[in-house]
Coordinates of C-alpha atoms (C1' of nucleotides) in Angstrom, one line a residue:
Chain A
X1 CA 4.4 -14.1 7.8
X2 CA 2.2 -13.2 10.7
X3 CA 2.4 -9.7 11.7
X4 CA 5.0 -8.9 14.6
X5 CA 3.1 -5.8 15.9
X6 CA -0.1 -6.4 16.1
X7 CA -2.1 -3.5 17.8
X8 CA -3.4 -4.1 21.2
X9 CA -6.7 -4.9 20.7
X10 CA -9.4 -3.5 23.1
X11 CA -10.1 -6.4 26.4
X12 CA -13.6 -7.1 26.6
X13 CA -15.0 -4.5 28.4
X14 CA -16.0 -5.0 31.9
X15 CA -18.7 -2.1 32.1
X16 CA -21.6 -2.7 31.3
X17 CA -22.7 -2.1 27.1
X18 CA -26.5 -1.6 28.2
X19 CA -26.9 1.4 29.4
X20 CA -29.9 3.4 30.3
X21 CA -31.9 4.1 27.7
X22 CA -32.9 7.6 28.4
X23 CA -29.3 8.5 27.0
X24 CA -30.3 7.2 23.8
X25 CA -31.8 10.8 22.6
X26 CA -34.3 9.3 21.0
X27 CA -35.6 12.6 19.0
X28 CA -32.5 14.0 17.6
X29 CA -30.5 13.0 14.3
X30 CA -29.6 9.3 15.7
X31 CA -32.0 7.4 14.1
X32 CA -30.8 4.7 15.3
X33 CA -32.7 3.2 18.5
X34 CA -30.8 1.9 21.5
X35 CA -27.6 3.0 23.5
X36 CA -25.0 5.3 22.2
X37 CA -21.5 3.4 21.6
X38 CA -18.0 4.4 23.2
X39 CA -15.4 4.6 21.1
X40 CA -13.9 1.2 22.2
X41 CA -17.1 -0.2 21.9
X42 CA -17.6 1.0 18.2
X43 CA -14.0 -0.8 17.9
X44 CA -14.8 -3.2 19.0
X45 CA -17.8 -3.8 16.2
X46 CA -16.3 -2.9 13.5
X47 CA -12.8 -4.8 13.8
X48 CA -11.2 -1.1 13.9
X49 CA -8.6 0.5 16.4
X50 CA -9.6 3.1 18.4
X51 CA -6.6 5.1 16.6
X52 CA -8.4 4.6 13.3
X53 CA -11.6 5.6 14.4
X54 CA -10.0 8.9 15.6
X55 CA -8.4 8.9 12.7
X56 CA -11.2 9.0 10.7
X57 CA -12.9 11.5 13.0
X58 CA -10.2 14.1 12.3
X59 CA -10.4 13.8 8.9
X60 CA -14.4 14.3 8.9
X61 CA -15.3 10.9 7.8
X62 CA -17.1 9.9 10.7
X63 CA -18.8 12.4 13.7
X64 CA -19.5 11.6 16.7
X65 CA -23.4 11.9 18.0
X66 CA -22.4 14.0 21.2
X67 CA -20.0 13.9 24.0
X68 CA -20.7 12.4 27.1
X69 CA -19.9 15.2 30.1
X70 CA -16.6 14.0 30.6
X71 CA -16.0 14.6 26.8
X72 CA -15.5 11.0 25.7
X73 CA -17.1 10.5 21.9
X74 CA -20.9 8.7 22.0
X75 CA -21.7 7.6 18.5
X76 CA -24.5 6.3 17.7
X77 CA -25.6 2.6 16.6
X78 CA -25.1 3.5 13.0
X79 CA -22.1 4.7 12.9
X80 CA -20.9 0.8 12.4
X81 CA -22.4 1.0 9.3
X82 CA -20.1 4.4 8.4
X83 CA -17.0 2.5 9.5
X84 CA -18.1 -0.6 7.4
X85 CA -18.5 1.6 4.6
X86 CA -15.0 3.1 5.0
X87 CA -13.5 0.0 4.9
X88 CA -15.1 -1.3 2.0
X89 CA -13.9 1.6 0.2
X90 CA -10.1 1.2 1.3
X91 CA -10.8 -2.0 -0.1
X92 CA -12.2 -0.3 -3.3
X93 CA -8.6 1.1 -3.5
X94 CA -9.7 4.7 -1.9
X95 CA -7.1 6.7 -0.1
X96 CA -8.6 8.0 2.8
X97 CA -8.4 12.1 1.5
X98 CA -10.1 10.6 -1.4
X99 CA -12.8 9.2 0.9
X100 CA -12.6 12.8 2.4
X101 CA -13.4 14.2 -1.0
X102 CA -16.4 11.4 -1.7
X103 CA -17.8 12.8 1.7
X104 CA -17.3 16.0 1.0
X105 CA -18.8 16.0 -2.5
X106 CA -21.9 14.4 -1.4
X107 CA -22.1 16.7 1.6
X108 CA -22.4 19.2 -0.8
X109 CA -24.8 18.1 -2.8
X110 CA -27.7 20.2 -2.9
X111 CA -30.6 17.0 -3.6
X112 CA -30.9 13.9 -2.9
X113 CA -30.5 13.0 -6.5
X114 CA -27.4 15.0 -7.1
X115 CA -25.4 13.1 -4.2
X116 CA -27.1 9.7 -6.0
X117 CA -25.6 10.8 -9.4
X118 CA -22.3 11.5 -7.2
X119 CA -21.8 8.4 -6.0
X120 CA -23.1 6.9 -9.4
X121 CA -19.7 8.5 -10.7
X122 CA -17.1 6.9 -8.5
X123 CA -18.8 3.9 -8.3
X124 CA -18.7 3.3 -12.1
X125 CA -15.2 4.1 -12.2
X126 CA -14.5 1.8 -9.4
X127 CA -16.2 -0.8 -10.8
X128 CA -14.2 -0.5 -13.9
X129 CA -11.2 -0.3 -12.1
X130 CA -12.1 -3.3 -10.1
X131 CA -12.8 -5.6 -13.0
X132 CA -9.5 -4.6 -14.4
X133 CA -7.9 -5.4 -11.4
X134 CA -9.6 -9.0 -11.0
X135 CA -8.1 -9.3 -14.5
X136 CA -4.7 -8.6 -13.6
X137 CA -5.1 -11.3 -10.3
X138 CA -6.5 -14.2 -12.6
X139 CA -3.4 -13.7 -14.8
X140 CA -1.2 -13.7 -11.9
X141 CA -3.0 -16.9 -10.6
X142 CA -2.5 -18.5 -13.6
X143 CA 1.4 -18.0 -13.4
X144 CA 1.4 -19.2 -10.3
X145 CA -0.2 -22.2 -11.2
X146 CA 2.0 -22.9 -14.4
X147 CA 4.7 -22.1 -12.1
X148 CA 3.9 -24.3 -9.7
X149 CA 3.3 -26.6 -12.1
X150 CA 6.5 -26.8 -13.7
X151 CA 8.4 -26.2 -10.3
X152 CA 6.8 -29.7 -9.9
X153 CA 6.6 -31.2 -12.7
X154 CA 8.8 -30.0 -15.7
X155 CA 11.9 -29.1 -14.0
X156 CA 12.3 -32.2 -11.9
X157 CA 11.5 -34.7 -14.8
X158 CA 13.0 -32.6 -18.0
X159 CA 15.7 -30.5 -16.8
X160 CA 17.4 -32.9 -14.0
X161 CA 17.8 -36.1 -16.6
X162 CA 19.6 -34.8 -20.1
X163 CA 17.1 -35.7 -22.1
X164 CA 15.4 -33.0 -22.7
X165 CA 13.8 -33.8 -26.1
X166 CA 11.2 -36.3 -24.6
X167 CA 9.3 -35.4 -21.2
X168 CA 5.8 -37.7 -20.9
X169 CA 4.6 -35.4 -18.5
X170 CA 4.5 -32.1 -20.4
X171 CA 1.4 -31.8 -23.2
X172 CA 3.4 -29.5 -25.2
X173 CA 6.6 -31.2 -27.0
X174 CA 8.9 -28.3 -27.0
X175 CA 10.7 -28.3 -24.0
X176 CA 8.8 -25.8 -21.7
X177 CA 10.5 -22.5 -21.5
X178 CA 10.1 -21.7 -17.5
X179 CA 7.8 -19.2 -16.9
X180 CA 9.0 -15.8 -15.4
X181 CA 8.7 -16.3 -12.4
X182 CA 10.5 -19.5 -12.3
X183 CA 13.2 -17.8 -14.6
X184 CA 13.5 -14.8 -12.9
X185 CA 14.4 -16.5 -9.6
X186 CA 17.9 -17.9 -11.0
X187 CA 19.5 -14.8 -12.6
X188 CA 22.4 -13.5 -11.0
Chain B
X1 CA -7.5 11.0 -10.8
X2 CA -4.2 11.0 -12.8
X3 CA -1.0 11.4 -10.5
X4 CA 0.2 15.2 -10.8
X5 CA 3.9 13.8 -10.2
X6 CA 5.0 11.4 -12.6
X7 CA 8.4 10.4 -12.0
X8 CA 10.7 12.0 -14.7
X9 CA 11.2 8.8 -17.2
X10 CA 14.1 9.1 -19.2
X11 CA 14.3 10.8 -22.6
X12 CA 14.7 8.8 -26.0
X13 CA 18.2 8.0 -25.9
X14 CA 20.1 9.6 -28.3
X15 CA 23.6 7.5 -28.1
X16 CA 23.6 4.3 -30.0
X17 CA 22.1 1.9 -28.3
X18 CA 24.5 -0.9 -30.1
X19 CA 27.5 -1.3 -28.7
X20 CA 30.6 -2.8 -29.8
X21 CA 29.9 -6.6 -29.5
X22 CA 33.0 -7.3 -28.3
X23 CA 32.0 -5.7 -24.6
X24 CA 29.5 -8.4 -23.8
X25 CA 32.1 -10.8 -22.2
X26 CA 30.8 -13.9 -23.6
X27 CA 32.5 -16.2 -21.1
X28 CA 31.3 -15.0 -17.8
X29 CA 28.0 -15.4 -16.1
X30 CA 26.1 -13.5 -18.7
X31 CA 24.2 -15.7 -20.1
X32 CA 22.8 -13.1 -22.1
X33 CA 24.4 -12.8 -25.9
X34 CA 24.2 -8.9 -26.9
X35 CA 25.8 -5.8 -25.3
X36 CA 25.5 -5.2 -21.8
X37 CA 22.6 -2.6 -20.7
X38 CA 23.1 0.6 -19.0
X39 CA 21.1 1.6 -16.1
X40 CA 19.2 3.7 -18.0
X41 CA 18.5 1.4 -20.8
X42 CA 17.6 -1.3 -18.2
X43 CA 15.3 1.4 -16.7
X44 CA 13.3 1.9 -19.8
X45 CA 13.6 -1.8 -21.2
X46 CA 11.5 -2.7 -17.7
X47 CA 9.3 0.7 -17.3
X48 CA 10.7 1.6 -14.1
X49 CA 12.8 4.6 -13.1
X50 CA 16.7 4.1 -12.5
X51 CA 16.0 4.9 -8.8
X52 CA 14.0 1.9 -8.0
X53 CA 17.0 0.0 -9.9
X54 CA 19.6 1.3 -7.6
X55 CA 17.1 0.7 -4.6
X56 CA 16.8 -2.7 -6.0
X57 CA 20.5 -3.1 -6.1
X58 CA 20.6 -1.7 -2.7
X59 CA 18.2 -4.5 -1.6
X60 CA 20.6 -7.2 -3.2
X61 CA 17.6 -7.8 -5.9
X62 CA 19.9 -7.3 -8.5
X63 CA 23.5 -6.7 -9.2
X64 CA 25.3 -5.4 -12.3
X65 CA 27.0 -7.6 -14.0
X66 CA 30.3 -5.1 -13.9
X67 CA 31.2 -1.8 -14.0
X68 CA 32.5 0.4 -16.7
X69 CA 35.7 2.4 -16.2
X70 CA 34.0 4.5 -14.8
X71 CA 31.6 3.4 -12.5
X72 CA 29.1 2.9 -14.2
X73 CA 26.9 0.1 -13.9
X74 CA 26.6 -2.4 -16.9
X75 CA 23.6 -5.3 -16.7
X76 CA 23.2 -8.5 -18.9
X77 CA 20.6 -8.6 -20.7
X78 CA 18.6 -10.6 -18.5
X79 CA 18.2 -8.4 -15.9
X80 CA 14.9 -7.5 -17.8
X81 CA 13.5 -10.4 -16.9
X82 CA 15.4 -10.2 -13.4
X83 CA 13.4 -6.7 -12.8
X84 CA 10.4 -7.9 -14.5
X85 CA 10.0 -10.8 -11.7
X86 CA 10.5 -8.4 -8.9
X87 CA 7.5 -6.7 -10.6
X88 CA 5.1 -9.6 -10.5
X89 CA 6.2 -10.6 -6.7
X90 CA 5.3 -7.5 -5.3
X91 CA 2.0 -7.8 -8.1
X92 CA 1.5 -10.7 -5.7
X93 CA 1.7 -8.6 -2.8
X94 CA 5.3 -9.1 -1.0
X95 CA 7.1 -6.4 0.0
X96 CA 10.7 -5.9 -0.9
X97 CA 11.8 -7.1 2.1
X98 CA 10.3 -9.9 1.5
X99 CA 11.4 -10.5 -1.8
X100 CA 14.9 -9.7 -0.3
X101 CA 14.1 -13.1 1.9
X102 CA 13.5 -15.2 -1.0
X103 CA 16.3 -14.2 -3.0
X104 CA 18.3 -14.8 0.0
X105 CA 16.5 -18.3 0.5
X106 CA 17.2 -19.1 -2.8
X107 CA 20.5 -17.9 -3.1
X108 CA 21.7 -19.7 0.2
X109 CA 19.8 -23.2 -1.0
X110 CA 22.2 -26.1 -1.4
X111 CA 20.5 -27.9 -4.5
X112 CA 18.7 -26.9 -7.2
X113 CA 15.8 -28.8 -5.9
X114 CA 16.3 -27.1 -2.5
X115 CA 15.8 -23.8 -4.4
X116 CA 13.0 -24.8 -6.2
X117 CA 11.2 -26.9 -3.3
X118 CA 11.5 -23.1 -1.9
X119 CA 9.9 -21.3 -4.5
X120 CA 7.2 -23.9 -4.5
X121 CA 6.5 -22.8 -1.0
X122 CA 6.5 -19.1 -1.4
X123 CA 4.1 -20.0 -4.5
X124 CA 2.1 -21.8 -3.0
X125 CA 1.0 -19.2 -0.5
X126 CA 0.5 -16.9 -2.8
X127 CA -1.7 -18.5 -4.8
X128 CA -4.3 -19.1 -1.4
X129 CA -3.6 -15.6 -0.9
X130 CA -4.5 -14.6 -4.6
X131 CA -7.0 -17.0 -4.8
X132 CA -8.6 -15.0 -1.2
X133 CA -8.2 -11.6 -2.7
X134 CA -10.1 -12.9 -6.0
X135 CA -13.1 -13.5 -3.6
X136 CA -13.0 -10.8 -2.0
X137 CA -13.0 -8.4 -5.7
X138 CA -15.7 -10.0 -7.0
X139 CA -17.5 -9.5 -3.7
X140 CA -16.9 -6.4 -4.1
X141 CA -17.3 -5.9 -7.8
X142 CA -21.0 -7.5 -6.9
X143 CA -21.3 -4.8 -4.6
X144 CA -20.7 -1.9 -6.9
X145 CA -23.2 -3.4 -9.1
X146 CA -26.0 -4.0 -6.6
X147 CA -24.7 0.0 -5.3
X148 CA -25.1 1.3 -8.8
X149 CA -28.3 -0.6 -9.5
X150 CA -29.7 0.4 -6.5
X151 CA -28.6 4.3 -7.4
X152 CA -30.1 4.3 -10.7
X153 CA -33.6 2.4 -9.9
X154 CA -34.7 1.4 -7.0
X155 CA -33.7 4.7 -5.3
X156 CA -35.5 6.7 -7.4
X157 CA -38.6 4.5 -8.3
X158 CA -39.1 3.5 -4.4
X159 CA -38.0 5.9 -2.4
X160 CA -38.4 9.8 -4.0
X161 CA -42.2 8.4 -4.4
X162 CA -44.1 7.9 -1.1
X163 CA -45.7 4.7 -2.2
X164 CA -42.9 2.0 -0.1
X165 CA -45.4 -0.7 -0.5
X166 CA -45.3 -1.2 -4.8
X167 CA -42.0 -0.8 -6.4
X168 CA -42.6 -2.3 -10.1
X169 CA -38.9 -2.0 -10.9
X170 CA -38.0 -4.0 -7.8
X171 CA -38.1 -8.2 -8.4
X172 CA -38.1 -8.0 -5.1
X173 CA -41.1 -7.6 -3.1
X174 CA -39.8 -6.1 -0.1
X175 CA -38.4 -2.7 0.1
X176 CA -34.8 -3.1 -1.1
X177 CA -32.4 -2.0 1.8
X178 CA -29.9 0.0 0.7
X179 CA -26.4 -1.9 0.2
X180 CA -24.1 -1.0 2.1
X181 CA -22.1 1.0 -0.1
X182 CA -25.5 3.0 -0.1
X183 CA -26.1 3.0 3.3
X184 CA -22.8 4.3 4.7
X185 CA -22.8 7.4 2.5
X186 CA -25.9 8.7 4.0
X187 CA -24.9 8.4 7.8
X188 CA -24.3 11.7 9.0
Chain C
dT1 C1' 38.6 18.8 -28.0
dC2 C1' 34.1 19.9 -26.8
dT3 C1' 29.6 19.1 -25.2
dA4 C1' 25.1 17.1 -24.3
dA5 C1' 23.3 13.4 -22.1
dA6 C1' 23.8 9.9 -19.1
dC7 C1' 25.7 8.4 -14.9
dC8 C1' 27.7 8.5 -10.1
dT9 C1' 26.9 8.9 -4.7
dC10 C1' 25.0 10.9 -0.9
dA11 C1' 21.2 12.5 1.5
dC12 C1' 17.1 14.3 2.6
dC13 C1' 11.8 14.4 1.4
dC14 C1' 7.0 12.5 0.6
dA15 C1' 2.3 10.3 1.5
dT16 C1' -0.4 6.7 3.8
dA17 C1' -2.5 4.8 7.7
dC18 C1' -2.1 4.2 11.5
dG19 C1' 1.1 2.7 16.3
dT20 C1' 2.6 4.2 20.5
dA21 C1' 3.5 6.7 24.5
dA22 C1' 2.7 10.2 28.0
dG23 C1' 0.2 12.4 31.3
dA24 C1' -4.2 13.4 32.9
dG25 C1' -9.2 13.0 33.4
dT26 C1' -13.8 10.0 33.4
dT27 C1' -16.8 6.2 34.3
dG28 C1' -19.3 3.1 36.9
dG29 C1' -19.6 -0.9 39.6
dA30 C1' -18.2 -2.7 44.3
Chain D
dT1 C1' -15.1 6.3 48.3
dC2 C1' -12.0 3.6 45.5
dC3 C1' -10.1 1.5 41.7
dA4 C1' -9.7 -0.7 37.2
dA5 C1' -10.7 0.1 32.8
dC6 C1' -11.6 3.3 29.6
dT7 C1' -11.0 7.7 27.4
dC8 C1' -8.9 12.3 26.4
dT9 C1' -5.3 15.3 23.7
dT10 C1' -0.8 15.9 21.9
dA11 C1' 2.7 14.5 19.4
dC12 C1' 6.3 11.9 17.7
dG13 C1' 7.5 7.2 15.3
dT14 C1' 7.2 3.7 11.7
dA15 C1' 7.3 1.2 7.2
dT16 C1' 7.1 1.2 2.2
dG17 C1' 8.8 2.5 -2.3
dG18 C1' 10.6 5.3 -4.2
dG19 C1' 11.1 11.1 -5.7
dT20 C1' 14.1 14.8 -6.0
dG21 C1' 17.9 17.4 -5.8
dA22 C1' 23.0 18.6 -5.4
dG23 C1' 27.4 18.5 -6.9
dG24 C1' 30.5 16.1 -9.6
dT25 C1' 32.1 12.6 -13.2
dT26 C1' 31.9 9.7 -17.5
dT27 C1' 30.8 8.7 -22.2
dA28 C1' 30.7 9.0 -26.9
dG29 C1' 29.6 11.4 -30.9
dA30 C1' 30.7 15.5 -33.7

DNA sequence: TCTAAACCTCACCCATACGTAAGAGTTGGA
DNA sequence: TCCAACTCTTACGTATGGGTGAGGTTTAGA
């Protein structure tokens, strides 16, 4: 079930990563010390295509610090953390325009508090949605399980012999219906 | 967050739903003692819209059990539970391609136990793969939490104050990084 | 017999999150 | 100076799971 197109991956890179650190523009809104990343480079780091980070550029999730002079993005050190956090909300089940609209919202915020209480929202609401989810999964685990279980078990011992009124290695005595997804596997 | 486009689902229906008994061709495949359903009933019986039951006839998911004089499609009554498995497989994450492949698998399988040696496969997968996912949403349902904590407390205890170095609220002594959740919302 | 509601078969449309390619320019070490 | 590796912009392609008509037919109750 491996993936038949994977996207080219970046080669390591052969240029050097350290670079001088007089490009590092040490007194302006990159607060993070040390060199400025390429876009290959902040990639590489974060497990993301160079497409995606593009990608999120376009859609104003993500700025690059300044250009080099030959226009190619330089973003600085933190913006790994900004991809990270990206992720972990597509994870959260976040669209990326409704990551747009979390960045937007909190952009807009006039205080620091405000973009706090923001975030407080869809957090909440994520967390709810999240638990309901993990809810859903365990159930789903469980019918794999059972399923598995009577694939196993059950079907070979009960339903292959005739005698279905005694099977030693079923707890209950009825004769176990199969679960749905066993059933729903030999209809039609 | 409500979708603005719901799918139109289909009205109360206002013919009788009971048919004449004598329709449900007892000796045939259906398994399934009652009237046969139409596509519409089928539709509401499983929550889903007719289109995703003709796509899933398209796909070979599902077949009618005949047609009417004219044309129109008439399931058993098992189908319900035929749709309601093609529910829980793509729960579990497969595609309907995929689920194309196991119903082709399973329909090509020699045995019984072939088929069901099959299924145990597929099964077995999923539940590693269900098993991984459950990790990683309770990771992140731990992240929310530490995210929300941090956004109600230690953000607004530690940091609005100038005083980094006591933070009564915190049980930890250090100045609590943001998570990352936080963090990334701040960048830029 | 009439009619509303359901159904039929095309067939095109949608959003999401990138993939992929083309053609050209940039970078930096050798 | 040269070249490989990297990057640029533009723009179309892809897969998934249906939605949404259009235009016509069937059903079944009244």
């Amino acid at each position: 079930m491996a993936s038949p197109t994977e996207p080219r991956r970046l080669a390591l890179a052969p240029t050097t990563l350290a670079r001088s650190v007089e490009e590092a523009s040490v007194g302006d809104a990159g607060r993070a010390e040390g060199a400025l990343l390429q876009v290959g480079e902040l990639a590489r780091a974060t497990g993301k295509t160079v497409r995606a980070i593009h990608l999120y550029e376009e859609l104003g999730l993500l700025t690059p610090h300044d250009r080099s002079k030959g226009r190619f993005r330089r973003f600085a050190r933190d913006a790994v953390v900004r991809v990270r956090w990206i992720s972990k909300l597509q994870d959260l089940g976040l669209t990326l325009p409704e990551i747009q609209e979390v960045v937007r919202a909190h952009e807009e915020s006039a205080s620091a508090s405000h973009a706090a209480a923001y975030l407080r929202g869809v957090y909440a609401q994520k967390l709810e949605e999240t638990r309901r989810k993990l809810e859903q999964l365990r159930e789903l685990a469980h019918e794999l399980e059972a399923s598995l279980h009577f694939l196993t078990h059950c079907d070979a011992s009960c339903c292959s012999t005739e005698t279905i009124t005694s099977c030693p290695s079923c707890e209950h005595q009825a004769a176990a219906p199969a679960p749905d997804l066993v059933a729903g596997a030999r209809i039609h």
